[in-house]
């Protein structure tokens, strides 16, 4: 079969193929991208700003100058800085250990670390809540449960900082892994050949070069802490500890749309705090990455010798305590008849799973809705990502950068800010057609498309950049039109990246709470909303069963992504940068190192 068999009739080309394609056939795709950016990014953010400022600066300030907003702002900053410090410490040590030492099992360590990030924050909060309290089935099983009536230490400021710090530590590790991968290996090898110890290399060479990445990671976890809703909702609301996102949720839940102008003002405050950090982090990373380009990237050089086994045991113990033990507590809580019952062979039951997966209308409907909403968003965004990545790959540098910045805006903004923007945009009937999608499933789907388009686009863009243009140019010369080239030539080559982006979107949307907490309506509850409702109603065992079922699905989808990893571009999956794909080049790096001038083996 030739290209002409696929393409059908030839088309006559005018001018150079490389430079004329936009005007000849790319106009429709460019207009679609412009419309998507306008509808999904510019209109929601613009409507939010107009509403927040429509009463003037005085009215805007009067909302922000109230006592509850000031206290919530202070709490938000304390949580963001505190959890950021915890995340920075853990993420830095973890990323360095995986990048520079010859520990075994780094791929598994990285996978579990990122799994803790992909599991919804409200599930992490529920896991620690069930682990630490006097009613903990797991602590009762081993006889370490606190006395009845003892306050749960996870409720309040300390618990929020600890859980959020652990949850965001993989974000730090992923950011630093990008910096570590850009460090030139010859510089490290030269220092080692000159007699420097591995510790001196880390302290005097790697850490100074990582400075901008450290600052960028600190800003990113600060932004994530500012906009996090799930953890403060489960660990703060029960004791009246409010952050800006939970204050916003509480106001709308108590007073409804009548407080929408106040909610818009608070949303702008949250967006301003988070947006400043996002811009600063992006500038730092772009500036640093333009200066560090390593043809021979860093590989493990620190041979641990006899200390390797104790260090590996220590790392696995930390992973067990910080990640696996809370998840085990969730499982134990889901296997008892009611929260607080001691787990034993007599009390062991699967009734909660039967209840939430098959019998209870709320949870069954929530599972169905989350599967439907996440699946629909993943499928449609995968289709859009293919066309948009093709267009952006051929766009000029400035146009591409501006487009990507606008596409990433709804994802960079806290989810609760995007939810308020969607409410403001759709609370009144749409112009011309006179239809409102407020309080319907469509508003949730719209928000998912706005929030996760950047996630679907990233791996496809990376794959598109690796393609050889010669095949497509031959198809153009043989008369293949744009749709035919995308379908028969481009899509088969980037299909693994398209599937990876779609699965990542599904992963994030399936357990999502921050957006849907304000956008759901009766009959359209999502899984995150159902879990929060069960916990508020005191049905801890049922909530734990929902959380365990959702976590199992997330783990299975991540394993499917891992199976696709060999066919994806470098670092298309977040755990590849930490330990997944680098490990496959490790043995080759050892051989190169041993063969070259006595350089230190990477182990």
Coordinates of C-alpha atoms in Angstrom, one line a residue:
X1 CA 0.0 0.0 0.0
X2 CA 1.4 3.4 -1.0
X3 CA 0.7 6.8 0.6
X4 CA -1.5 7.6 -2.4
X5 CA -3.7 4.6 -1.6
X6 CA -4.4 6.2 1.8
X7 CA -4.7 9.8 0.7
X8 CA -6.9 9.4 -2.3
X9 CA -6.9 12.1 -5.0
X10 CA -3.8 14.2 -5.2
X11 CA -4.1 17.9 -4.2
X12 CA -2.0 20.6 -6.0
X13 CA 0.4 22.3 -3.6
X14 CA 1.4 26.0 -3.9
X15 CA 4.6 27.3 -2.3
X16 CA 6.9 25.5 0.1
X17 CA 5.2 22.7 2.0
X18 CA 6.8 23.5 5.3
X19 CA 5.6 27.1 5.5
X20 CA 2.3 27.1 3.7
X21 CA 0.4 24.4 5.5
X22 CA -1.4 26.8 8.0
X23 CA -2.9 28.9 5.2
X24 CA -3.7 25.9 3.0
X25 CA -5.3 23.6 5.5
X26 CA -4.4 24.5 9.1
X27 CA -6.9 27.3 9.4
X28 CA -9.7 25.2 10.8
X29 CA -7.4 23.6 13.4
X30 CA -6.0 27.0 14.4
X31 CA -9.5 28.4 14.9
X32 CA -10.5 25.4 17.0
X33 CA -7.5 25.9 19.2
X34 CA -8.2 29.6 19.5
X35 CA -11.8 28.9 20.4
X36 CA -10.8 26.3 23.0
X37 CA -8.4 28.8 24.7
X38 CA -11.1 31.5 24.6
X39 CA -13.9 29.4 26.0
X40 CA -11.9 27.2 28.5
X41 CA -9.4 29.8 29.8
X42 CA -10.0 33.4 29.0
X43 CA -13.8 33.6 29.5
X44 CA -14.0 31.9 32.9
X45 CA -11.0 33.9 34.3
X46 CA -12.3 37.2 32.8
X47 CA -15.8 36.6 34.2
X48 CA -14.4 35.9 37.6
X49 CA -12.3 39.2 37.6
X50 CA -15.3 41.2 36.3
X51 CA -17.6 39.9 39.1
X52 CA -15.0 40.4 41.8
X53 CA -14.3 44.0 40.8
X54 CA -17.6 45.2 39.6
X55 CA -18.4 47.0 42.8
X56 CA -15.0 48.8 42.7
X57 CA -11.9 48.5 44.8
X58 CA -13.8 49.5 48.0
X59 CA -16.3 46.7 47.8
X60 CA -13.6 44.3 46.9
X61 CA -11.5 45.3 49.9
X62 CA -14.5 45.3 52.2
X63 CA -15.0 41.5 51.5
X64 CA -11.3 40.7 52.1
X65 CA -11.0 42.8 55.2
X66 CA -13.5 40.8 57.3
X67 CA -12.3 38.8 60.3
X68 CA -13.1 35.4 58.9
X69 CA -11.2 36.1 55.6
X70 CA -8.2 37.5 57.5
X71 CA -8.0 34.5 59.8
X72 CA -8.5 32.1 56.9
X73 CA -5.8 33.9 54.9
X74 CA -3.4 33.5 57.9
X75 CA -4.3 29.8 58.3
X76 CA -3.8 29.3 54.5
X77 CA -0.3 30.9 54.7
X78 CA 0.7 28.9 57.8
X79 CA -0.5 25.6 56.1
X80 CA 1.2 26.5 52.8
X81 CA 4.6 27.4 54.4
X82 CA 4.5 24.5 57.0
X83 CA 3.5 21.8 54.6
X84 CA 5.9 23.2 52.0
X85 CA 8.8 22.9 54.5
X86 CA 7.9 19.2 55.2
X87 CA 7.5 18.5 51.5
X88 CA 10.8 20.1 50.6
X89 CA 12.8 18.1 53.2
X90 CA 11.3 14.8 52.2
X91 CA 11.4 15.5 48.4
X92 CA 15.0 16.7 48.4
X93 CA 16.3 13.7 50.3
X94 CA 14.3 11.3 48.2
X95 CA 15.2 12.7 44.8
X96 CA 18.9 12.9 45.7
X97 CA 18.9 9.3 47.0
X98 CA 17.3 8.0 43.8
X99 CA 19.5 10.1 41.5
X100 CA 23.0 9.8 42.9
X101 CA 23.1 6.5 44.9
X102 CA 23.2 2.9 43.7
X103 CA 20.2 1.8 45.8
X104 CA 18.2 -1.1 44.4
X105 CA 14.5 -0.9 43.7
X106 CA 14.5 2.7 42.8
X107 CA 11.8 2.2 40.1
X108 CA 9.4 0.7 42.7
X109 CA 10.2 3.4 45.2
X110 CA 9.5 6.1 42.7
X111 CA 6.2 4.4 41.6
X112 CA 4.9 4.2 45.2
X113 CA 6.0 7.8 45.9
X114 CA 4.1 9.1 42.9
X115 CA 1.1 6.8 43.7
X116 CA 0.7 8.7 47.0
X117 CA 0.5 11.9 44.9
X118 CA -2.0 10.5 42.4
X119 CA -4.3 9.2 45.1
X120 CA -6.8 12.0 45.9
X121 CA -5.8 14.3 48.8
X122 CA -9.0 13.7 50.6
X123 CA -8.3 10.0 50.6
X124 CA -4.8 10.6 52.1
X125 CA -6.4 12.8 54.7
X126 CA -9.0 10.1 55.5
X127 CA -6.3 7.5 55.7
X128 CA -4.3 9.4 58.3
X129 CA -7.5 10.3 60.2
X130 CA -8.5 6.7 60.5
X131 CA -4.9 5.7 61.5
X132 CA -4.2 8.1 64.4
X133 CA -7.5 8.4 66.3
X134 CA -8.6 6.4 69.4
X135 CA -11.1 4.6 67.2
X136 CA -8.4 3.3 64.8
X137 CA -9.1 -0.4 64.0
X138 CA -5.5 -0.9 63.1
X139 CA -4.1 0.6 66.3
X140 CA -6.6 -1.3 68.3
X141 CA -5.5 -4.5 66.6
X142 CA -1.9 -4.0 67.8
X143 CA -2.9 -2.5 71.1
X144 CA -1.5 1.0 70.5
X145 CA -4.8 2.9 70.3
X146 CA -5.0 6.1 72.4
X147 CA -7.5 6.1 75.3
X148 CA -11.2 6.7 74.4
X149 CA -12.0 10.4 74.2
X150 CA -8.4 11.4 73.2
X151 CA -8.5 14.0 70.5
X152 CA -7.4 12.8 67.1
X153 CA -4.0 14.4 66.5
X154 CA -4.6 14.6 62.8
X155 CA -7.5 17.1 63.2
X156 CA -6.4 20.7 63.1
X157 CA -3.3 22.6 62.0
X158 CA -0.6 20.0 62.8
X159 CA -2.4 17.1 61.0
X160 CA -3.1 19.3 57.9
X161 CA 0.6 20.4 57.7
X162 CA 1.9 16.8 58.1
X163 CA -0.5 15.1 55.6
X164 CA -0.2 17.9 53.1
X165 CA 3.5 17.9 53.3
X166 CA 3.7 14.1 52.8
X167 CA 1.2 14.4 49.9
X168 CA 3.2 17.1 48.1
X169 CA 6.6 15.6 48.7
X170 CA 6.5 13.7 45.3
X171 CA 5.9 17.1 43.6
X172 CA 9.1 18.3 45.0
X173 CA 11.0 15.1 44.0
X174 CA 9.6 15.3 40.5
X175 CA 10.7 19.0 40.1
X176 CA 14.2 18.3 41.5
X177 CA 14.5 15.2 39.3
X178 CA 14.1 17.5 36.2
X179 CA 17.0 19.6 37.5
X180 CA 19.2 16.5 38.4
X181 CA 18.6 15.1 34.9
X182 CA 20.0 18.3 33.4
X183 CA 23.3 18.2 35.3
X184 CA 26.3 17.3 33.1
X185 CA 27.8 14.0 34.0
X186 CA 31.3 14.9 32.9
X187 CA 31.4 17.6 35.5
X188 CA 30.6 15.1 38.2
X189 CA 33.1 12.5 36.9
X190 CA 35.8 15.2 36.7
X191 CA 35.3 16.0 40.4
X192 CA 35.4 12.4 41.4
X193 CA 38.6 11.8 39.4
X194 CA 40.1 14.8 41.1
X195 CA 39.6 13.1 44.5
X196 CA 36.3 14.6 45.7
X197 CA 34.1 12.3 47.8
X198 CA 30.5 11.7 46.7
X199 CA 29.3 13.8 49.7
X200 CA 31.5 16.7 48.6
X201 CA 30.2 16.4 45.0
X202 CA 26.6 16.6 46.3
X203 CA 27.3 19.5 48.7
X204 CA 29.6 21.7 46.5
X205 CA 28.5 20.9 43.0
X206 CA 25.0 19.5 42.8
X207 CA 23.3 21.6 45.5
X208 CA 24.5 25.0 44.1
X209 CA 23.4 24.0 40.6
X210 CA 20.0 22.8 42.0
X211 CA 19.4 26.2 43.6
X212 CA 16.8 27.5 41.1
X213 CA 15.1 24.2 41.0
X214 CA 14.9 24.1 44.8
X215 CA 13.3 27.6 44.8
X216 CA 10.9 26.6 42.0
X217 CA 9.9 23.4 43.9
X218 CA 9.3 25.5 47.1
X219 CA 7.1 27.9 45.2
X220 CA 5.1 25.0 43.5
X221 CA 4.4 23.3 46.8
X222 CA 3.4 26.6 48.3
X223 CA 1.0 27.1 45.5
X224 CA -0.4 23.6 45.9
X225 CA -0.8 24.1 49.6
X226 CA -2.6 27.4 49.0
X227 CA -5.3 25.8 46.8
X228 CA -5.6 22.4 48.4
X229 CA -9.2 21.7 49.5
X230 CA -9.5 18.0 50.2
X231 CA -7.0 17.8 53.2
X232 CA -8.3 20.9 55.1
X233 CA -11.9 19.9 54.4
X234 CA -11.5 16.5 56.1
X235 CA -9.0 17.5 58.8
X236 CA -9.9 21.1 59.4
X237 CA -13.6 21.6 59.0
X238 CA -14.5 19.1 61.8
X239 CA -12.7 21.3 64.3
X240 CA -13.5 24.7 62.7
X241 CA -10.0 25.3 61.3
X242 CA -10.7 27.2 58.0
X243 CA -8.4 28.0 55.1
X244 CA -9.4 30.1 52.2
X245 CA -10.7 27.2 50.0
X246 CA -12.7 25.7 52.9
X247 CA -14.1 29.1 53.9
X248 CA -15.2 29.6 50.3
X249 CA -16.8 26.2 50.3
X250 CA -18.5 26.9 53.6
X251 CA -19.9 30.2 52.5
X252 CA -21.4 28.8 49.3
X253 CA -22.7 25.6 51.0
X254 CA -24.4 27.7 53.7
X255 CA -25.7 30.7 51.8
X256 CA -25.8 29.5 48.2
X257 CA -25.5 31.8 45.1
X258 CA -26.4 34.9 47.1
X259 CA -22.8 35.1 48.3
X260 CA -21.4 34.7 44.8
X261 CA -19.9 38.2 44.7
X262 CA -18.1 37.6 48.0
X263 CA -17.0 34.2 46.7
X264 CA -15.5 35.8 43.6
X265 CA -13.5 38.3 45.6
X266 CA -12.1 35.5 47.8
X267 CA -11.3 33.4 44.7
X268 CA -9.4 36.3 43.2
X269 CA -7.4 36.5 46.5
X270 CA -6.6 32.8 46.3
X271 CA -5.7 33.1 42.6
X272 CA -3.5 36.1 43.3
X273 CA -1.5 34.2 45.9
X274 CA -1.2 31.1 43.8
X275 CA -0.7 32.9 40.5
X276 CA 2.3 34.8 41.8
X277 CA 4.0 31.5 42.7
X278 CA 3.2 29.9 39.4
X279 CA 4.6 32.7 37.3
X280 CA 7.8 32.8 39.5
X281 CA 8.3 29.1 39.3
X282 CA 7.8 29.0 35.6
X283 CA 10.3 31.8 35.1
X284 CA 12.9 30.2 37.2
X285 CA 12.6 26.8 35.5
X286 CA 12.7 28.3 32.0
X287 CA 15.7 30.4 32.9
X288 CA 17.6 27.5 34.4
X289 CA 16.7 25.0 31.8
X290 CA 18.0 27.3 29.1
X291 CA 21.4 27.4 30.8
X292 CA 21.8 23.8 31.7
X293 CA 21.7 21.4 28.7
X294 CA 23.5 18.1 29.4
X295 CA 24.4 15.9 26.5
X296 CA 25.5 13.3 29.1
X297 CA 23.0 13.5 31.9
X298 CA 23.7 12.6 35.5
X299 CA 23.7 9.0 36.5
X300 CA 24.1 7.3 40.0
X301 CA 27.7 7.7 41.1
X302 CA 27.6 7.2 44.9
X303 CA 28.4 3.6 45.7
X304 CA 27.0 2.9 49.1
X305 CA 28.9 -0.3 49.8
X306 CA 28.0 -2.0 53.1
X307 CA 25.7 0.9 53.9
X308 CA 23.4 0.1 51.0
X309 CA 21.3 -2.5 52.6
X310 CA 20.6 -0.5 55.8
X311 CA 19.8 2.6 53.8
X312 CA 17.5 0.7 51.5
X313 CA 15.7 -0.7 54.7
X314 CA 15.4 2.8 56.1
X315 CA 13.9 4.2 52.9
X316 CA 11.4 1.3 52.6
X317 CA 10.5 1.7 56.3
X318 CA 9.8 5.4 55.7
X319 CA 7.6 4.5 52.6
X320 CA 5.8 1.9 54.7
X321 CA 5.1 4.4 57.6
X322 CA 4.3 7.4 55.5
X323 CA 2.4 5.8 52.6
X324 CA 1.5 2.2 53.1
X325 CA 0.5 2.2 56.8
X326 CA -2.2 4.9 56.3
X327 CA -3.5 3.0 53.3
X328 CA -3.5 -0.2 55.4
X329 CA -5.5 1.7 58.1
X330 CA -8.1 2.6 55.4
X331 CA -8.4 -1.1 54.5
X332 CA -8.7 -2.1 58.1
X333 CA -11.4 0.6 58.7
X334 CA -13.3 -0.7 55.6
X335 CA -13.3 -4.3 56.9
X336 CA -15.1 -3.6 60.2
X337 CA -18.9 -3.2 60.7
X338 CA -18.5 0.4 62.0
X339 CA -15.6 2.8 62.6
X340 CA -14.1 2.2 66.0
X341 CA -14.8 -1.6 66.1
X342 CA -11.6 -3.6 66.8
X343 CA -10.5 -5.6 63.7
X344 CA -10.5 -9.4 64.3
X345 CA -11.6 -12.6 62.6
X346 CA -15.0 -12.2 64.2
X347 CA -15.5 -8.6 63.1
X348 CA -14.0 -9.0 59.7
X349 CA -16.7 -8.2 57.0
X350 CA -17.0 -7.1 53.4
X351 CA -20.4 -5.7 54.0
X352 CA -19.2 -2.1 53.5
X353 CA -18.0 -2.9 50.0
X354 CA -21.3 -4.6 49.2
X355 CA -23.0 -1.5 50.5
X356 CA -21.1 1.2 48.7
X357 CA -20.5 -0.6 45.4
X358 CA -23.8 -2.3 44.9
X359 CA -26.6 -1.1 47.3
X360 CA -26.3 2.5 48.4
X361 CA -27.7 4.8 45.8
X362 CA -25.4 7.7 46.5
X363 CA -22.2 5.8 46.2
X364 CA -23.3 3.7 43.3
X365 CA -24.4 6.8 41.4
X366 CA -21.1 8.6 42.4
X367 CA -19.0 5.7 41.0
X368 CA -21.0 5.8 37.8
X369 CA -20.9 9.6 37.5
X370 CA -17.1 9.7 38.1
X371 CA -16.5 7.0 35.6
X372 CA -18.7 8.7 33.0
X373 CA -17.4 12.3 33.6
X374 CA -13.7 11.2 33.8
X375 CA -14.0 8.9 30.8
X376 CA -15.8 11.4 28.7
X377 CA -13.3 14.1 29.5
X378 CA -10.3 11.8 28.9
X379 CA -11.7 10.6 25.5
X380 CA -12.6 14.1 24.1
X381 CA -9.4 15.7 25.4
X382 CA -7.3 12.9 23.8
X383 CA -8.8 13.8 20.5
X384 CA -8.3 17.5 21.0
X385 CA -4.7 16.9 22.2
X386 CA -3.8 15.2 19.0
X387 CA -4.8 18.1 16.8
X388 CA -3.6 20.8 19.2
X389 CA -0.2 19.2 19.7
X390 CA 0.2 18.9 15.9
X391 CA -0.6 22.6 15.5
X392 CA 1.6 23.8 18.5
X393 CA 4.5 21.7 17.3
X394 CA 4.6 23.7 14.1
X395 CA 3.8 27.1 15.7
X396 CA 6.4 29.8 16.3
X397 CA 8.2 29.8 19.7
X398 CA 6.4 32.9 21.0
X399 CA 2.9 31.8 19.8
X400 CA 3.5 28.3 21.3
X401 CA 4.6 29.7 24.6
X402 CA 1.6 32.1 24.8
X403 CA -0.9 29.4 23.9
X404 CA 0.5 26.9 26.4
X405 CA 0.5 29.5 29.2
X406 CA -3.2 30.1 28.5
X407 CA -4.0 26.4 28.3
X408 CA -2.2 25.8 31.6
X409 CA -3.9 28.7 33.4
X410 CA -7.0 26.7 34.5
X411 CA -4.8 23.8 35.8
X412 CA -2.4 26.1 37.6
X413 CA -5.2 28.0 39.3
X414 CA -6.7 26.3 42.4
X415 CA -9.6 24.1 41.5
X416 CA -12.0 25.9 43.7
X417 CA -11.2 29.1 41.9
X418 CA -12.0 27.4 38.6
X419 CA -15.3 26.2 40.1
X420 CA -16.3 29.7 41.1
X421 CA -15.4 31.0 37.6
X422 CA -17.6 28.3 36.0
X423 CA -20.5 29.1 38.3
X424 CA -20.2 32.8 37.3
X425 CA -20.0 32.0 33.6
X426 CA -23.0 29.6 33.5
X427 CA -25.3 30.7 36.3
X428 CA -27.3 32.7 33.7
X429 CA -28.6 31.2 30.4
X430 CA -26.0 31.3 27.6
X431 CA -26.4 34.1 25.1
X432 CA -28.2 33.3 21.8
X433 CA -29.3 29.8 22.7
X434 CA -30.8 30.8 26.1
X435 CA -29.8 27.6 27.8
X436 CA -28.1 27.3 31.2
X437 CA -25.8 24.4 32.1
X438 CA -25.6 25.5 35.8
X439 CA -26.6 22.6 38.1
X440 CA -26.2 20.0 35.3
X441 CA -23.6 17.4 34.5
X442 CA -22.3 19.6 31.6
X443 CA -20.8 22.2 33.9
X444 CA -18.7 19.5 35.6
X445 CA -17.6 18.3 32.1
X446 CA -16.8 21.8 31.1
X447 CA -14.6 22.3 34.2
X448 CA -12.8 19.0 33.6
X449 CA -12.0 20.0 30.0
X450 CA -10.7 23.4 31.2
X451 CA -8.6 22.0 34.0
X452 CA -7.1 18.9 32.4
X453 CA -6.5 19.9 28.8
X454 CA -2.9 20.7 29.7
X455 CA -2.4 17.2 31.2
X456 CA -3.7 15.5 28.0
X457 CA -1.5 17.8 25.8
X458 CA 1.9 17.3 27.6
X459 CA 2.8 13.7 26.5
X460 CA 1.5 14.2 23.0
X461 CA 3.5 17.4 22.5
X462 CA 6.6 15.5 23.8
X463 CA 6.0 12.6 21.3
X464 CA 5.2 15.0 18.4
X465 CA 8.6 16.7 18.9
X466 CA 10.4 13.4 18.3
X467 CA 8.8 12.6 15.0
X468 CA 10.7 12.6 11.7
X469 CA 9.0 15.1 9.4
X470 CA 10.2 13.3 6.3
X471 CA 7.3 10.7 6.3
X472 CA 4.7 13.4 6.6
X473 CA 6.4 15.6 3.9
X474 CA 6.3 12.6 1.6
X475 CA 2.6 12.1 2.3
X476 CA 1.9 15.8 1.6
X477 CA 3.8 15.6 -1.7
X478 CA 1.7 12.5 -2.6
X479 CA -1.6 14.5 -1.9
X480 CA -2.5 13.5 1.7
X481 CA -4.8 16.0 3.4
X482 CA -4.4 17.1 7.0
X483 CA -7.1 14.8 8.3
X484 CA -5.7 11.8 6.5
X485 CA -2.2 12.5 7.7
X486 CA -3.4 12.8 11.3
X487 CA -5.4 9.6 11.1
X488 CA -3.1 7.3 9.1
X489 CA 0.5 8.7 9.8
X490 CA 0.7 10.9 12.9
X491 CA -1.8 9.1 15.2
X492 CA -0.3 5.6 14.9
X493 CA 3.1 7.0 15.8
X494 CA 2.0 9.1 18.9
X495 CA -0.9 6.8 20.0
X496 CA 0.9 5.6 23.2
X497 CA 1.4 9.2 24.2
X498 CA -2.3 10.0 23.4
X499 CA -3.4 7.0 25.5
X500 CA -1.0 8.1 28.4
X501 CA -2.5 11.6 28.4
X502 CA -6.0 10.2 28.4
X503 CA -5.3 7.9 31.3
X504 CA -3.6 10.7 33.3
X505 CA -6.7 12.8 32.8
X506 CA -8.9 9.9 33.9
X507 CA -6.8 9.4 37.0
X508 CA -7.0 13.0 38.0
X509 CA -10.7 13.5 37.2
X510 CA -11.9 10.2 38.7
X511 CA -11.0 11.1 42.3
X512 CA -11.4 14.9 41.8
X513 CA -13.1 16.8 44.6
X514 CA -12.0 20.5 44.6
X515 CA -13.9 21.4 41.4
X516 CA -17.0 19.1 41.8
X517 CA -17.5 20.1 45.5
X518 CA -19.1 23.4 44.3
X519 CA -20.4 22.2 40.9
X520 CA -22.3 19.0 41.8
X521 CA -26.1 18.9 41.9
X522 CA -28.6 16.3 43.0
X523 CA -28.1 13.2 41.0
X524 CA -24.7 14.4 39.7
X525 CA -22.5 13.6 42.7
X526 CA -18.9 12.5 42.0
X527 CA -16.9 10.1 44.0
X528 CA -15.1 12.8 46.0
X529 CA -18.4 14.5 46.9
X530 CA -19.8 11.1 48.1
X531 CA -16.7 10.4 50.2
X532 CA -17.0 13.8 51.9
X533 CA -20.7 13.3 52.5
X534 CA -20.2 9.9 54.1
X535 CA -17.5 11.3 56.3
X536 CA -19.6 14.2 57.4
X537 CA -22.5 11.8 58.2
X538 CA -20.2 9.8 60.5
X539 CA -20.1 6.7 58.2
X540 CA -16.4 6.2 58.5
X541 CA -16.3 2.6 57.4
X542 CA -18.4 3.3 54.3
X543 CA -16.1 6.2 53.4
X544 CA -13.1 4.0 53.9
X545 CA -14.5 1.4 51.5
X546 CA -15.1 4.1 48.9
X547 CA -11.6 5.4 49.3
X548 CA -10.0 1.9 49.1
X549 CA -12.0 1.0 45.9
X550 CA -11.0 4.3 44.3
X551 CA -7.3 3.8 45.3
X552 CA -7.2 0.3 43.8
X553 CA -8.5 1.7 40.5
X554 CA -5.9 4.4 40.5
X555 CA -3.1 1.9 41.2
X556 CA -4.4 -0.3 38.3
X557 CA -4.4 2.6 35.9
X558 CA -0.9 3.6 36.9
X559 CA 0.3 0.0 36.2
X560 CA -1.3 0.2 32.8
X561 CA 0.6 3.4 32.2
X562 CA 3.8 1.8 33.3
X563 CA 3.2 -0.9 30.7
X564 CA 3.0 1.8 28.1
X565 CA 6.2 3.5 29.4
X566 CA 8.6 1.9 26.9
X567 CA 6.7 3.4 24.0
X568 CA 6.5 6.9 25.5
X569 CA 8.9 9.8 25.2
X570 CA 11.4 10.3 28.0
X571 CA 9.7 11.5 31.3
X572 CA 6.2 11.5 29.9
X573 CA 5.1 9.8 33.1
X574 CA 5.9 11.6 36.4
X575 CA 7.6 8.6 38.1
X576 CA 9.9 8.1 35.1
X577 CA 12.0 11.1 36.1
X578 CA 12.4 9.7 39.6
X579 CA 13.4 6.2 38.8
X580 CA 11.5 4.5 36.1
X581 CA 13.1 5.2 32.7
X582 CA 16.5 6.2 34.1
X583 CA 17.0 2.7 35.5
X584 CA 17.0 1.1 32.0
X585 CA 20.0 3.2 31.0
X586 CA 21.8 2.6 34.3
X587 CA 23.6 -0.6 33.2
X588 CA 24.7 1.1 30.0
X589 CA 26.0 4.0 32.0
X590 CA 28.0 1.6 34.3
X591 CA 29.6 0.1 31.2
X592 CA 30.5 3.4 29.7
X593 CA 31.8 4.6 33.0
X594 CA 34.0 1.6 33.5
X595 CA 35.4 1.8 29.9
X596 CA 36.2 5.5 30.1
X597 CA 39.5 6.6 31.7
X598 CA 38.8 4.9 35.0
X599 CA 35.7 7.0 35.8
X600 CA 33.8 5.9 38.9
X601 CA 31.2 3.2 38.2
X602 CA 27.6 4.2 38.8
X603 CA 26.8 0.9 40.6

